[in-house]
Short mmCIF file of C-alpha atoms and ligand atoms in Angstrom, two decimals:
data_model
loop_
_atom_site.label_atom_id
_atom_site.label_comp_id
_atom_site.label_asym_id
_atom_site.label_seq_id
_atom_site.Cartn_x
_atom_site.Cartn_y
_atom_site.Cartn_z
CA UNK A 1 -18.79 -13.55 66.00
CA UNK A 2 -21.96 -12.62 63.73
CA UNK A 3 -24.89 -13.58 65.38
CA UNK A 4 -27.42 -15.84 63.30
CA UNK A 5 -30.14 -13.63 61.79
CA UNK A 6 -33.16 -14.03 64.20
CA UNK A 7 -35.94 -12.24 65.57
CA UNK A 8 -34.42 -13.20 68.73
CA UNK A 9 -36.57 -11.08 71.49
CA UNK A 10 -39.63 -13.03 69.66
CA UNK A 11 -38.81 -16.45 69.25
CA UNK A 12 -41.39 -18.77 69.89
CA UNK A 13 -40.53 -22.37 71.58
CA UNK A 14 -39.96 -24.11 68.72
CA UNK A 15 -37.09 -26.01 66.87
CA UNK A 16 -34.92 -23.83 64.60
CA UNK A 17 -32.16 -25.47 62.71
CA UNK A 18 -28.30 -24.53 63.84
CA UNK A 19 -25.60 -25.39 63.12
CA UNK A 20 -24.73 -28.76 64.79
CA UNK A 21 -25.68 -31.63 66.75
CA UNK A 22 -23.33 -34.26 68.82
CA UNK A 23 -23.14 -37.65 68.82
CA UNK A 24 -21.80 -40.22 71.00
CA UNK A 25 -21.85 -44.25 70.45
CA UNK A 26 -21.75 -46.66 73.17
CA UNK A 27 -20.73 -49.61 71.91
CA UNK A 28 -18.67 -52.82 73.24
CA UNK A 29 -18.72 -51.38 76.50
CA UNK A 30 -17.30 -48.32 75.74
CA UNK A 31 -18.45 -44.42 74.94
CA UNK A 32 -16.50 -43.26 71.57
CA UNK A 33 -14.99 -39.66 71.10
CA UNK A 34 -18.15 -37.92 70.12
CA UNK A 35 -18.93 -36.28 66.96
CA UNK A 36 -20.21 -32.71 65.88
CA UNK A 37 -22.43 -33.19 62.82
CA UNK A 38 -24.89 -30.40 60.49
CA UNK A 39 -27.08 -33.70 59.86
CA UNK A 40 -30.16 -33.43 61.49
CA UNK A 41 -31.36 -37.24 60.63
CA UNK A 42 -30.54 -39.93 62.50
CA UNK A 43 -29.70 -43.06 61.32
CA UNK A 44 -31.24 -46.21 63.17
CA UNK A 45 -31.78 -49.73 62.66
CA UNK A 46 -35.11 -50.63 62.19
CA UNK A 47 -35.09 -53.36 64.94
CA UNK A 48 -33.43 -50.82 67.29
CA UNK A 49 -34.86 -50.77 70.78
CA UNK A 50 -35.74 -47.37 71.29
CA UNK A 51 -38.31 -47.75 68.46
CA UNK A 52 -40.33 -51.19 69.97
CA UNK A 53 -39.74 -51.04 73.28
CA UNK A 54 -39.33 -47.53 73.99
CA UNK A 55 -35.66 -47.29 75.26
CA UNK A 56 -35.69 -43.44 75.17
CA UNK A 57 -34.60 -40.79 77.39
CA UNK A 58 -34.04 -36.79 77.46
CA UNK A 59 -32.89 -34.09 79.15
CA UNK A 60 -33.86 -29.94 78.84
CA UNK A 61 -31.59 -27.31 80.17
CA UNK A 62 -30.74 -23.97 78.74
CA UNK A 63 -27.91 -22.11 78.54
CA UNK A 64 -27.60 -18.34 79.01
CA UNK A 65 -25.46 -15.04 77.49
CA UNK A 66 -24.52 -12.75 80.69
CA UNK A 67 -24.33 -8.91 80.56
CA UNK A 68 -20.63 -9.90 80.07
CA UNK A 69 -21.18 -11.73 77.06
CA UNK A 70 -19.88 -15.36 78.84
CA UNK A 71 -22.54 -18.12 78.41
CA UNK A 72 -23.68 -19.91 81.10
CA UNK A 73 -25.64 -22.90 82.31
CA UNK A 74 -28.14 -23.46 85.07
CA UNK A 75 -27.67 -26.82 87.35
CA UNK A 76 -26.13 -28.76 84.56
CA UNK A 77 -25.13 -31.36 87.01
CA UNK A 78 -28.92 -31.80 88.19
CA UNK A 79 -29.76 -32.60 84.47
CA UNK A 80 -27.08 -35.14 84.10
CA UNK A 81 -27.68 -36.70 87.14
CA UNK A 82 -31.78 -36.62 86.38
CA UNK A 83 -30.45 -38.16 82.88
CA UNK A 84 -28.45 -41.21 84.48
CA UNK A 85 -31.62 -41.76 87.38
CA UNK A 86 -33.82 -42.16 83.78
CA UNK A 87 -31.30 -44.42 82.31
CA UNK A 88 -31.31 -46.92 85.19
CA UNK A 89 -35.63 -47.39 85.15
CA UNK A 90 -35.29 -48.15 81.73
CA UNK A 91 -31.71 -50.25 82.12
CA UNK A 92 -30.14 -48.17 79.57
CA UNK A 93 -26.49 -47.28 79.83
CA UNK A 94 -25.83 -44.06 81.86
CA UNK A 95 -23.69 -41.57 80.21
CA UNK A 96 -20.99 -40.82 82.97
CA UNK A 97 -21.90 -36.69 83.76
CA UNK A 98 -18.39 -35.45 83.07
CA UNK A 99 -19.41 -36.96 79.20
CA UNK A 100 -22.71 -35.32 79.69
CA UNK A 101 -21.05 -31.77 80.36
CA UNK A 102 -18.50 -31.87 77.90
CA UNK A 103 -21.13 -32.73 74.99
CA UNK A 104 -23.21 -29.46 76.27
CA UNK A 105 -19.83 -27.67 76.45
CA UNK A 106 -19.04 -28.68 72.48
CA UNK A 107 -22.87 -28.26 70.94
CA UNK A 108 -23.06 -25.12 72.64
CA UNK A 109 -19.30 -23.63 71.48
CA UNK A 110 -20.18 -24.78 67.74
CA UNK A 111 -23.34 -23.19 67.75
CA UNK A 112 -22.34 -19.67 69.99
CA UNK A 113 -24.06 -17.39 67.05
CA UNK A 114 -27.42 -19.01 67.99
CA UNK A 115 -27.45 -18.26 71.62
CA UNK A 116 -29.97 -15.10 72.16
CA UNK A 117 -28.11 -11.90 73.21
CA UNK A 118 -28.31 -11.01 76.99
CA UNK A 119 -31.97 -8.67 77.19
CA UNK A 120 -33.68 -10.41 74.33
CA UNK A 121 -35.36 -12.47 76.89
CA UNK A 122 -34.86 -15.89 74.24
CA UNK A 123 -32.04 -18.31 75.60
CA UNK A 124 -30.86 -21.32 74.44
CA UNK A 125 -32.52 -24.75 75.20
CA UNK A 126 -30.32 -27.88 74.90
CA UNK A 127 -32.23 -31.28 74.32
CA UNK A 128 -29.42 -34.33 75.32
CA UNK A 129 -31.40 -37.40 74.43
CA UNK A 130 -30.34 -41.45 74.31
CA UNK A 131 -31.80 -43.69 72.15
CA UNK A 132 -31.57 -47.88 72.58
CA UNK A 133 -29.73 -48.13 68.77
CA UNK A 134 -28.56 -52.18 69.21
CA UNK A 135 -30.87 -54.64 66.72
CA UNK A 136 -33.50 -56.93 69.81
CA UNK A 137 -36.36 -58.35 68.73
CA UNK A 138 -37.22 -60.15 72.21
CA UNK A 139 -37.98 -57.75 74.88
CA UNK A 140 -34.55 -57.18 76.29
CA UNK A 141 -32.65 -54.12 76.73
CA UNK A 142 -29.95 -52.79 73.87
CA UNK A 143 -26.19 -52.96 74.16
CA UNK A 144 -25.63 -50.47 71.61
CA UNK A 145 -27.23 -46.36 72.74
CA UNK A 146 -26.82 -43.57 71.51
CA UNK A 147 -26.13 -40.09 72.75
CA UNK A 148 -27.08 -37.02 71.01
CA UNK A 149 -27.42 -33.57 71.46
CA UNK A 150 -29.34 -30.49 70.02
CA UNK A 151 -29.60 -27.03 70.56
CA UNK A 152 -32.51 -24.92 69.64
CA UNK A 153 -32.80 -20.42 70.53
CA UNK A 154 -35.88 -20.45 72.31
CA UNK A 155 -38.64 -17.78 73.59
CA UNK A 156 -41.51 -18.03 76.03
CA UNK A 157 -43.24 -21.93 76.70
CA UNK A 158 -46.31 -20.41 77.62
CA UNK A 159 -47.16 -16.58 77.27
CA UNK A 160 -45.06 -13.96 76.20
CA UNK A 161 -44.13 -11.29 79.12
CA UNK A 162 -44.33 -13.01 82.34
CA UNK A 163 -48.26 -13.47 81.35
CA UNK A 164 -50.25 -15.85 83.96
CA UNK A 165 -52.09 -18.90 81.86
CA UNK A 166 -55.26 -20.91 82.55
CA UNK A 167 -54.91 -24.52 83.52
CA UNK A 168 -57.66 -26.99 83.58
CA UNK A 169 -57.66 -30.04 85.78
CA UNK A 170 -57.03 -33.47 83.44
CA UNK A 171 -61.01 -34.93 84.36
CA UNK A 172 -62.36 -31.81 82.67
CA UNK A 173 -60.44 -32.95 78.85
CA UNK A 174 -59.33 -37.61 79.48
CA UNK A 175 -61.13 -39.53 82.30
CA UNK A 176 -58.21 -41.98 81.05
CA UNK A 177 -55.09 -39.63 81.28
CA UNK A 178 -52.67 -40.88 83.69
CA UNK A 179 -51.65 -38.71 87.02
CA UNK A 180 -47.98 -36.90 86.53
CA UNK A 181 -46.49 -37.29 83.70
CA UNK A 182 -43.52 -39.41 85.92
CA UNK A 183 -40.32 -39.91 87.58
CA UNK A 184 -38.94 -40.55 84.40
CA UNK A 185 -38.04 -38.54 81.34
CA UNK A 186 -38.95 -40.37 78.63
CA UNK A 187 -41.01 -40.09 75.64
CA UNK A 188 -43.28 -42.80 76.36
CA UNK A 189 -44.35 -40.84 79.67
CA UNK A 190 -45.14 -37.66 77.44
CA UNK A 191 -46.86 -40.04 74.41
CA UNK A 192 -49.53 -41.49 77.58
CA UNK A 193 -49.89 -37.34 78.08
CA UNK A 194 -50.52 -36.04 74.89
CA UNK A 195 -53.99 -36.33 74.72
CA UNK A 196 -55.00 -34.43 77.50
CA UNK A 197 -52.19 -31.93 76.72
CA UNK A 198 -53.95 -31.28 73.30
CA UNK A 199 -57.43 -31.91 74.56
CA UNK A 200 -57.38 -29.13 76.74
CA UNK A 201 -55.11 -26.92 74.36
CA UNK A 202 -57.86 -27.21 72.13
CA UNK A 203 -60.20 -25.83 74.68
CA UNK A 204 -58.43 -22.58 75.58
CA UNK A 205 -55.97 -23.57 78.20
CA UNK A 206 -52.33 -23.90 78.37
CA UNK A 207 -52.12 -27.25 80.00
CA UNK A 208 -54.01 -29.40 81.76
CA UNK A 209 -53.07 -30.38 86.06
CA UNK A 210 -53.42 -34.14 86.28
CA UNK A 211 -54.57 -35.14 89.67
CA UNK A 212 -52.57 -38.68 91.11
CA UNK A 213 -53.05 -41.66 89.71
CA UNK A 214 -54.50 -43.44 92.30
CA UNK A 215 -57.23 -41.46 94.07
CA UNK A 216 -57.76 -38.63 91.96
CA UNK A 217 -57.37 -36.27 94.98
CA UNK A 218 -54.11 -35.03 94.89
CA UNK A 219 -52.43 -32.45 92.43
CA UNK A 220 -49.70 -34.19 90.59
CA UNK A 221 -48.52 -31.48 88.13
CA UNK A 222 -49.24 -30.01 84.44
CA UNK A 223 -48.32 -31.86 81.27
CA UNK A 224 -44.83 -29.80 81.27
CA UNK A 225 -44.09 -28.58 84.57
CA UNK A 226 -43.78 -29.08 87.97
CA UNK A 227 -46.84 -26.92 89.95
CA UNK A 228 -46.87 -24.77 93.63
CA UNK A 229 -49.35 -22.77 95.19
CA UNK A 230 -48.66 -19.69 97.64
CA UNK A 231 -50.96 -19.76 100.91
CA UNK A 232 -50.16 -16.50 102.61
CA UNK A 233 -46.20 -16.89 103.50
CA UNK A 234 -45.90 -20.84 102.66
CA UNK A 235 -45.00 -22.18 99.19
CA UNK A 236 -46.75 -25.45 98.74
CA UNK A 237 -45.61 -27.52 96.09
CA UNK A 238 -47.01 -31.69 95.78
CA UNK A 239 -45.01 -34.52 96.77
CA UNK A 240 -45.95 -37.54 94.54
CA UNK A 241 -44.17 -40.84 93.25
CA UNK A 242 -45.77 -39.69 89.73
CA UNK A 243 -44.01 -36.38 89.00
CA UNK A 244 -40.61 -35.35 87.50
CA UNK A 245 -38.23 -34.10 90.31
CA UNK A 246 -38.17 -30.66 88.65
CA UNK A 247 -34.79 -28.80 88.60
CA UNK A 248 -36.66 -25.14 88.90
CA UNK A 249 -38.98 -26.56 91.36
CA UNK A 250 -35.68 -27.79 93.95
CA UNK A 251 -33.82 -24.29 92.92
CA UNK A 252 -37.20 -22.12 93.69
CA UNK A 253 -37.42 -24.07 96.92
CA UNK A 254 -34.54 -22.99 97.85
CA UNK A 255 -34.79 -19.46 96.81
CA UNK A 256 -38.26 -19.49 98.94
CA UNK A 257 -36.58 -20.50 102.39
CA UNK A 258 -34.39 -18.04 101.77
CA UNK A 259 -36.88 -15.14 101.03
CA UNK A 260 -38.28 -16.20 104.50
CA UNK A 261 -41.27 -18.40 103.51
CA UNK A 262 -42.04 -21.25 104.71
CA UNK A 263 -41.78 -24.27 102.52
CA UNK A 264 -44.22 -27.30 102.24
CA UNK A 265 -43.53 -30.48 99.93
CA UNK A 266 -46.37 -32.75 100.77
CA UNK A 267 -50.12 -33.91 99.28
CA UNK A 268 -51.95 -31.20 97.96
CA UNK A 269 -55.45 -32.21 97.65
CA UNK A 270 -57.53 -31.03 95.04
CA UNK A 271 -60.16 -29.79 97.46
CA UNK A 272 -57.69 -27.04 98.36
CA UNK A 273 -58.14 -25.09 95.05
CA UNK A 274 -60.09 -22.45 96.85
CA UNK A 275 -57.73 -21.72 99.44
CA UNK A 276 -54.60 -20.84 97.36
CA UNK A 277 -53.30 -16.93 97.23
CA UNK A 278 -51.34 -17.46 93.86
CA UNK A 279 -50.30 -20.42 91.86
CA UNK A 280 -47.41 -21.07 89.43
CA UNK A 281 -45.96 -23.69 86.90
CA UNK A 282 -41.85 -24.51 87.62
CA UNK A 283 -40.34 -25.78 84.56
CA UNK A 284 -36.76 -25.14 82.48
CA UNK A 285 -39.11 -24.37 79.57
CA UNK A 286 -42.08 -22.96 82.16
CA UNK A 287 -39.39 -21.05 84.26
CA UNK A 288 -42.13 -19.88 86.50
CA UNK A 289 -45.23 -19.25 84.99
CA UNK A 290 -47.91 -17.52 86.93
CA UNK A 291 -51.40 -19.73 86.99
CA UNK A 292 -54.51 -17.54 86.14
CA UNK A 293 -56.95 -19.95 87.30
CA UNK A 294 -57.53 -23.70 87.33
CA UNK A 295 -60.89 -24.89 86.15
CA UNK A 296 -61.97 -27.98 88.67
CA UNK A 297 -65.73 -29.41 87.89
CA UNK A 298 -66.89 -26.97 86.27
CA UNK A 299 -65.60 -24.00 88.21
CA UNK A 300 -63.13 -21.57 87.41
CA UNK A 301 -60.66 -21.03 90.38
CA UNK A 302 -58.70 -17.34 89.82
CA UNK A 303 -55.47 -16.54 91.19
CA UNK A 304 -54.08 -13.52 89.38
CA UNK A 305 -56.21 -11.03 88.02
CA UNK A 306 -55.72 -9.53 84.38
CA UNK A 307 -52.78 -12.33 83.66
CA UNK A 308 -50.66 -10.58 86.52
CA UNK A 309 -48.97 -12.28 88.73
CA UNK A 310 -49.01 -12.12 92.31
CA UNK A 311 -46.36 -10.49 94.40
CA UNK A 312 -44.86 -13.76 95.60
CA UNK A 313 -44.70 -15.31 92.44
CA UNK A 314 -43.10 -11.96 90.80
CA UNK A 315 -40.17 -11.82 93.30
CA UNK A 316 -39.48 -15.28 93.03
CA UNK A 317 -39.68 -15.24 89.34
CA UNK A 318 -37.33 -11.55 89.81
CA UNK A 319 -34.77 -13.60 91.79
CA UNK A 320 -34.70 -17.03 90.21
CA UNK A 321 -34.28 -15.10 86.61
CA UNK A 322 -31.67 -13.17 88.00
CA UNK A 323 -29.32 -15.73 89.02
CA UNK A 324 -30.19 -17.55 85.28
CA UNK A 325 -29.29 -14.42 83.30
CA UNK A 326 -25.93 -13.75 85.48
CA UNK A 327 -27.74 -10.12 86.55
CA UNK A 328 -27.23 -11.34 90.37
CA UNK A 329 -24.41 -13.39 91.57
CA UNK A 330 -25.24 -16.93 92.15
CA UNK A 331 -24.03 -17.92 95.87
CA UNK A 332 -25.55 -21.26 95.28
CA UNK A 333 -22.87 -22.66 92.98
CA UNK A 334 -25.90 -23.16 90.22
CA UNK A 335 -24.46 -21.78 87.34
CA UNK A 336 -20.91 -22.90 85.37
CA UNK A 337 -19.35 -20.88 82.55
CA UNK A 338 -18.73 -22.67 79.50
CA UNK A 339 -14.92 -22.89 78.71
CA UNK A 340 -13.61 -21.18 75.61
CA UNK A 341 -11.94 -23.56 73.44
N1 LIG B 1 -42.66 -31.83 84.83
C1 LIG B 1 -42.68 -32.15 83.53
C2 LIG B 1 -43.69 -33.10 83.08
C3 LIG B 1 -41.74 -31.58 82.65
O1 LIG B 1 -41.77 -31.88 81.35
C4 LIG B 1 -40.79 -30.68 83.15
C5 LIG B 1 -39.77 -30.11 82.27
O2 LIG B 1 -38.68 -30.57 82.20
C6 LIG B 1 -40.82 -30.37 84.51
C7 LIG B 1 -41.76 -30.95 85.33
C8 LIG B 1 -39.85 -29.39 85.09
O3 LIG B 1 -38.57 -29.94 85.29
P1 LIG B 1 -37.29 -29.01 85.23
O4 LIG B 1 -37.53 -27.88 86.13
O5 LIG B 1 -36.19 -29.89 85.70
O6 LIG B 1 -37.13 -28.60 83.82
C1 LIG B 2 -38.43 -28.76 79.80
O1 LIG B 2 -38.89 -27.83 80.45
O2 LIG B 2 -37.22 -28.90 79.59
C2 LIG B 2 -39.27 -29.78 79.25
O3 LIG B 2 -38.82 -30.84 78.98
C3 LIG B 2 -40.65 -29.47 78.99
C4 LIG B 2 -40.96 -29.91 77.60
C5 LIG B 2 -42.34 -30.36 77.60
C6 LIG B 2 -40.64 -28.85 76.62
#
């Protein structure tokens, strides 16, 4: 195989044309045979439901080259099942997760020269998204969806080289920004975020913490990831009906309790800024990216000196990274190797 001529090792997160997409069609009731395309339009019709009433979904999971060379994923199963829990708030059809890991399985196969060697630090993201593609002008759901998916080679979210960023709580950029971005993955959730994303991008920071909806007392999470704090040997990470169950988040968990800490998922109130040891951003994108500091009415809250991350956060970033990149064996049963065809 000739690998596709990239700068992998400094890819930024960004879409880069490869060389397919899938494509699945439900339609009368059934899911069709799929089909691997180079197009990278889609075709819709203009009364399709996705486009009025915002019956739109998506996924994000990456996929990873071993020291062996094998390519692997990371909790594909969570993603599909985080896909179908989507699908049923917005009473779209669920694609079945065996469909779900055989489109990942075929995208990623036709496309194995754009998957960043093992060491360049880049790995592949996959986007599976379904779109509401039946004609409704009345506010109904479609009986026609469609299932596609993408790959894109990917680098860093945030900062290059494990580099802590600045957050800024959302009150500071939108009085009107919502709390979490949601339970739900869909672009309508991220379109009521993207203001205060950009607002406070344009001020300096990497993303901006929205506080809950409600009471604007509890931290819900950043625009694109999921958000913990260490307080001396506990990992504290919100509870909230507002945030996306993160898949990194549940796996770091884990990885925590069995590092010995303690593990808290509960309310974390805002007023506890000045009482964290080290904070962190959980995301497939994020991985885990150390917090800097968080600026909170007008003061700046620092958590890692010089953009380093703490010692907590660095050996939970060391293992979680470890199991992604097939360095450490995974006793977890998290990661699958994609078949050869
Ligand atoms: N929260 C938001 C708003 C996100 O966009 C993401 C990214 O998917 C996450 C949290 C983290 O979820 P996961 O770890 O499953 O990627
Ligand atoms: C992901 O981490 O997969 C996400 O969906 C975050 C997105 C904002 C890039």
């Amino acid at each position: 195989m000739e690998r596709a001529d990239l700068d992998f090792a400094n890819l930024p997160f960004a879409y880069v044309k490869t060389d397919a997409n899938i494509r699945y069609r439900f339609r009368d009731g059934r899911w069709d045979d799929g089909e691997l395309t180079p197009d990278e339009t889609v075709s819709l019709h203009m009364a399709s439901t996705c486009l009025h009433y915002g019956q739109e979904i998506f996924e994000g999971l990456k996929v990873f080259e071993r020291p062996d060379g094998r390519i692997q994923t990371f909790r594909l199963d969570e993603n599909a099942k985080r896909f179908q829990h989507s699908a049923g708030k917005l009473l779209m059809e669920p694609v079945p997760v065996d469909l779900f890991r055989e489109a990942v399985h075929r995208v990623v196969r036709a496309n194995r020269r754009f998957v960043p060697p093992y060491g360049s630090g880049a790995s592949l993201y996959v986007r599976p998204f379904l779109l509401g593609a039946g004609a409704e002008v009345g506010v109904k759901p479609s009986g026609e969806y469609l299932f596609l998916t993408f790959v894109t080679p990917v680098g860093p979210y945030y900062k290059a080289g494990f580099q802590a960023v600045k957050l800024v709580v959302e009150e500071e950029i939108d009085r009107a920004a919502p709390g979490g971005v949601g339970d739900v993955k869909c672009g309508g959730n991220y379109a009521a975020g993207l203001r205060a994303t950009i607002g406070a991008k344009e001020r300096g920071y990497a993303e901006v913490l929205y506080l809950d909806a409600r009471e604007k007392r509890y931290i819900d999470e950043s625009g694109s990831s999921n958000f913990y704090a260490i307080k001396g040997d506990t990992y504290v990470t919100p509870t909230s009906p507002s945030i996306l169950h993160s898949i990194t988040n549940k796996s770091v968990r884990r990885l925590a309790r069995d590092m010995g800490l303690a593990v808290e998922e509960r309310p974390v109130a805002v007023d506890e800024l000045g009482t964290f040891d080290e904070a962190g951003c959980l995301g497939t994108a994020a991985v885990i990216t150390p917090v800097e500091s968080i600026t909170y009415r007008g003061r700046e809250y620092v958590y890692a000196e010089d953009g380093q991350a703490g010692p907590v956060t660095a050996r939970l970033y060391e293992r979680l990274t470890a199991i992604q990149w097939g360095e450490a064996e995974d006793p977890y049963g998290w990661t699958e190797i994609v078949p050869e065809p």
